[in-house]
CSV table of C-alpha atoms in Angstrom, one decimal:
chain,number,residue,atom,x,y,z
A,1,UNK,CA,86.1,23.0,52.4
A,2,UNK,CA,84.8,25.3,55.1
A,3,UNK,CA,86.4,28.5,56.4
A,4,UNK,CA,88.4,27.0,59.5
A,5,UNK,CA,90.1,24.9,56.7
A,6,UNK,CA,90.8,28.1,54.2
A,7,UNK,CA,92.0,29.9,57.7
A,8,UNK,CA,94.6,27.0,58.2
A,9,UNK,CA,95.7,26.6,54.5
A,10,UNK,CA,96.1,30.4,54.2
A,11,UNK,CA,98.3,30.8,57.7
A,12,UNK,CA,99.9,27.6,56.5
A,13,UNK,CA,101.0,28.8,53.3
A,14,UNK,CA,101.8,32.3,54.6
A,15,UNK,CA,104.0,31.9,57.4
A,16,UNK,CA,102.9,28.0,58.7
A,17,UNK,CA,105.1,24.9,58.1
A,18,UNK,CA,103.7,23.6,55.2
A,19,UNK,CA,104.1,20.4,53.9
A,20,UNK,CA,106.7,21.1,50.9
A,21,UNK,CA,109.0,23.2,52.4
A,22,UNK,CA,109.0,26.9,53.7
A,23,UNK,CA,106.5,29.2,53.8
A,24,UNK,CA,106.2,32.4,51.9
A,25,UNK,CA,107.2,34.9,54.5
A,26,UNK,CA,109.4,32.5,55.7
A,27,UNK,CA,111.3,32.2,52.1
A,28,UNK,CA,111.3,36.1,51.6
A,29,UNK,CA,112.9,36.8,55.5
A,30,UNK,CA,115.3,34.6,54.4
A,31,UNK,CA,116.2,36.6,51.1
A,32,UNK,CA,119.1,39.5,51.9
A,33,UNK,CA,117.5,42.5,50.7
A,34,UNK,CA,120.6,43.3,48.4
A,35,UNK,CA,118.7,40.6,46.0
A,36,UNK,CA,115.7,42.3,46.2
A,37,UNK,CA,116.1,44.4,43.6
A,38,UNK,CA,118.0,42.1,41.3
A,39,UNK,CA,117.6,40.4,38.1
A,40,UNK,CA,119.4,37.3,36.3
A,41,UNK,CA,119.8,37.6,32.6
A,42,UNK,CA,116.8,36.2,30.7
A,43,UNK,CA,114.5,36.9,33.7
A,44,UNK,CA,111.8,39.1,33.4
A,45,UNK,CA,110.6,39.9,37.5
A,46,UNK,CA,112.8,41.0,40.4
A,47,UNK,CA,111.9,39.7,44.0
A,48,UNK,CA,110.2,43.1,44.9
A,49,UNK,CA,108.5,42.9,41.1
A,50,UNK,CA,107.1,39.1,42.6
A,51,UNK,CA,105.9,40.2,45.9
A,52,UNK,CA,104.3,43.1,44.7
A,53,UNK,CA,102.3,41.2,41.9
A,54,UNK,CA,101.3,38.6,44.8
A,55,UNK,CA,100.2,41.8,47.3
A,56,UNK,CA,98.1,42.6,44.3
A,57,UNK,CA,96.4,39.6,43.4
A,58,UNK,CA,95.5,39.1,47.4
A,59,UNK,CA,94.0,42.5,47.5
A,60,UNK,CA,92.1,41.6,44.2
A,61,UNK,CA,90.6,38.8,46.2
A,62,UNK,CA,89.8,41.0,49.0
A,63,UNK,CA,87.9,43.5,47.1
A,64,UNK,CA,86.2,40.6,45.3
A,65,UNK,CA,85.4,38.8,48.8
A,66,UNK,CA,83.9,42.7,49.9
A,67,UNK,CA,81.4,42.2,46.6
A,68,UNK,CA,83.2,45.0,44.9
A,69,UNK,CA,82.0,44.0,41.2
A,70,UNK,CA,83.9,46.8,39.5
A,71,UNK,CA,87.6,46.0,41.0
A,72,UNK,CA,89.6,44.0,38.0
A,73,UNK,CA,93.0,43.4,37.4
A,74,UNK,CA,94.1,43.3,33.3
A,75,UNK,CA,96.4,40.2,33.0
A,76,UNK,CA,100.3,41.3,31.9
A,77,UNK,CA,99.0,44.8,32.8
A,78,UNK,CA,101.0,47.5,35.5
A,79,UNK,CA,98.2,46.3,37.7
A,80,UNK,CA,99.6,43.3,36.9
A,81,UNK,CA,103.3,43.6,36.9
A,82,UNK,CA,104.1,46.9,38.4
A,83,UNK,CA,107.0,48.8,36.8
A,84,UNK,CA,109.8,51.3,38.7
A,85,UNK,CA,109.2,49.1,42.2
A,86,UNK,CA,112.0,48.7,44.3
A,87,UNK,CA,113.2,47.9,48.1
A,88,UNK,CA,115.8,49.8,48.9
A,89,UNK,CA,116.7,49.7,51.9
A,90,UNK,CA,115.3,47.9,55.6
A,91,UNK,CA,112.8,50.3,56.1
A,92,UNK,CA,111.0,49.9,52.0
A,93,UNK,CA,111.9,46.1,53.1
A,94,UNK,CA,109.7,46.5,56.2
A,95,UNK,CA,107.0,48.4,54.6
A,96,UNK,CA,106.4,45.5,52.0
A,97,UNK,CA,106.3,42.7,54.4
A,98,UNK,CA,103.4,45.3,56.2
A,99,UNK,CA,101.6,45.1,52.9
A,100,UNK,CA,102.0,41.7,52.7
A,101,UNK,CA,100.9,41.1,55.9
A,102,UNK,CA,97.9,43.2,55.9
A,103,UNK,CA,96.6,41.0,53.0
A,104,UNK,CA,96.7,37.9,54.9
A,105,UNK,CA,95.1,39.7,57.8
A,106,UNK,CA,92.0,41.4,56.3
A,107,UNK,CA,91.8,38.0,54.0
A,108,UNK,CA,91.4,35.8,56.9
A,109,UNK,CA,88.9,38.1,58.5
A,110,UNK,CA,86.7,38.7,55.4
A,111,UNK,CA,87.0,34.6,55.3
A,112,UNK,CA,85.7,34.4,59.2
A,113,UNK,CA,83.0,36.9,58.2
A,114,UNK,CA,81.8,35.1,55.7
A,115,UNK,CA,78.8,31.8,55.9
A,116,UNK,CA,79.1,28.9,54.6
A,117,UNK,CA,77.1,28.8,51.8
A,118,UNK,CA,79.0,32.2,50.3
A,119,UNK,CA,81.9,29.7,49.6
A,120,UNK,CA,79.5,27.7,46.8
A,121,UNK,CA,78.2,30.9,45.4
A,122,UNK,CA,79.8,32.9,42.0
A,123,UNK,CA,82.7,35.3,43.0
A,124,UNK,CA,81.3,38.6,42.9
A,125,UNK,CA,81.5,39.4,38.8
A,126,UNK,CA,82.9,36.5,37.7
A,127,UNK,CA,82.0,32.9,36.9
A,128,UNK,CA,84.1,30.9,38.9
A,129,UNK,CA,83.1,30.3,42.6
A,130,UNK,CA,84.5,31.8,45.9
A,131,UNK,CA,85.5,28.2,47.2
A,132,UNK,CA,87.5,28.4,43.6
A,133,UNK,CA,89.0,31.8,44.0
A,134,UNK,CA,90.0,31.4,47.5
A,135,UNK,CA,91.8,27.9,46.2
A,136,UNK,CA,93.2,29.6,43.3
A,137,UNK,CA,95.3,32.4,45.8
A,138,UNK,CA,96.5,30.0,47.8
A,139,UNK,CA,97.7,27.8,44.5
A,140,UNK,CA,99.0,31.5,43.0
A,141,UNK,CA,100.9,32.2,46.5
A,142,UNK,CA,103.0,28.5,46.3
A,143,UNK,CA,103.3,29.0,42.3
A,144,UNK,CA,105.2,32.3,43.1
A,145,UNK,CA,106.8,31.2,46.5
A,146,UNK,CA,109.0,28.3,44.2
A,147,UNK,CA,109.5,31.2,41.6
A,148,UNK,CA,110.9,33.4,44.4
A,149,UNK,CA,113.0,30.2,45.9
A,150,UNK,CA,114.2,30.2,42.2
A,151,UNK,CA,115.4,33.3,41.6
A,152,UNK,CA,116.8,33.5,44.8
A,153,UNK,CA,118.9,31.0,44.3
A,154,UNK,CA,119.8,32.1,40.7
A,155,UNK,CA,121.2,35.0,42.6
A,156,UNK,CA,123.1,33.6,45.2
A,157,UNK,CA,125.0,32.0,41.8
A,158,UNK,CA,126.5,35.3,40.4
């Protein structure tokens, strides 16, 4: 795949019209931000709790696309999962969908940036490829997004 297809995938994904549904900021504009902060019995992440681990898996990717060997995230760590995160009110609500919208911006350009031959080359400190960690955010982005769509309409049920 080269990077004009990653561009589209990513923008599809993010706020496109995909073809499974709704896109992610679609799905979370869509999500009162009373529910943000809400949790079902038996489930273990709140909306804010998903977007933040997704804001910090894409800027795991960006430091890994700028080479930045030493940048990790520990799986079921606070890097992770963050604890005590909450949206409160429009403006918190705002300033997450910033976040989340810087990540697809700076992504996209560090994907631009990049040749095409970087694509086939190891991920900077890891084994897997670049091609495969660029894939792999997207694929983490729509595993989430039908997590989120889930929860959501958990919530709408109590």
């Amino acid at each position: 795949m080269n990077k004009e297809e990653f561009i589209y995938r990513y923008n599809q994904v993010f706020e496109g019209d995909p073809w499974y549904g709704v896109s992610l900021c679609g799905a979370l504009s869509q999500i009162p931000l009373e529910f943000w902060d809400q949790k079902p019995k038996r489930v273990s992440h709140s909306i804010t709790e998903y977007v933040w681990h997704i804001i910090d898996w894409r800027k795991f990717v960006i430091e890994k696309v700028k080479n930045n060997e030493n940048y990790n995230i520990t799986m079921n760590s606070e890097e992770d999962w963050r604890k005590g995160v909450y949206v409160r009110n429009a403006e918190e609500l705002s300033l997450i969908f910033n976040e989340l919208r810087q990540t697809q911006q700076v992504l996209c350009e560090l994907i631009v940036s990049k040749e095409e031959d970087w694509f086939k080359t190891d991920t900077t400190g890891r084994t897997y490829s670049n091609q495969d960690m660029l894939e792999g955010v997207l694929q983490h982005d729509i595993y989430h997004l039908g997590q989120l769509n889930l929860l959501y309409s958990q919530l709408l049920k109590l």
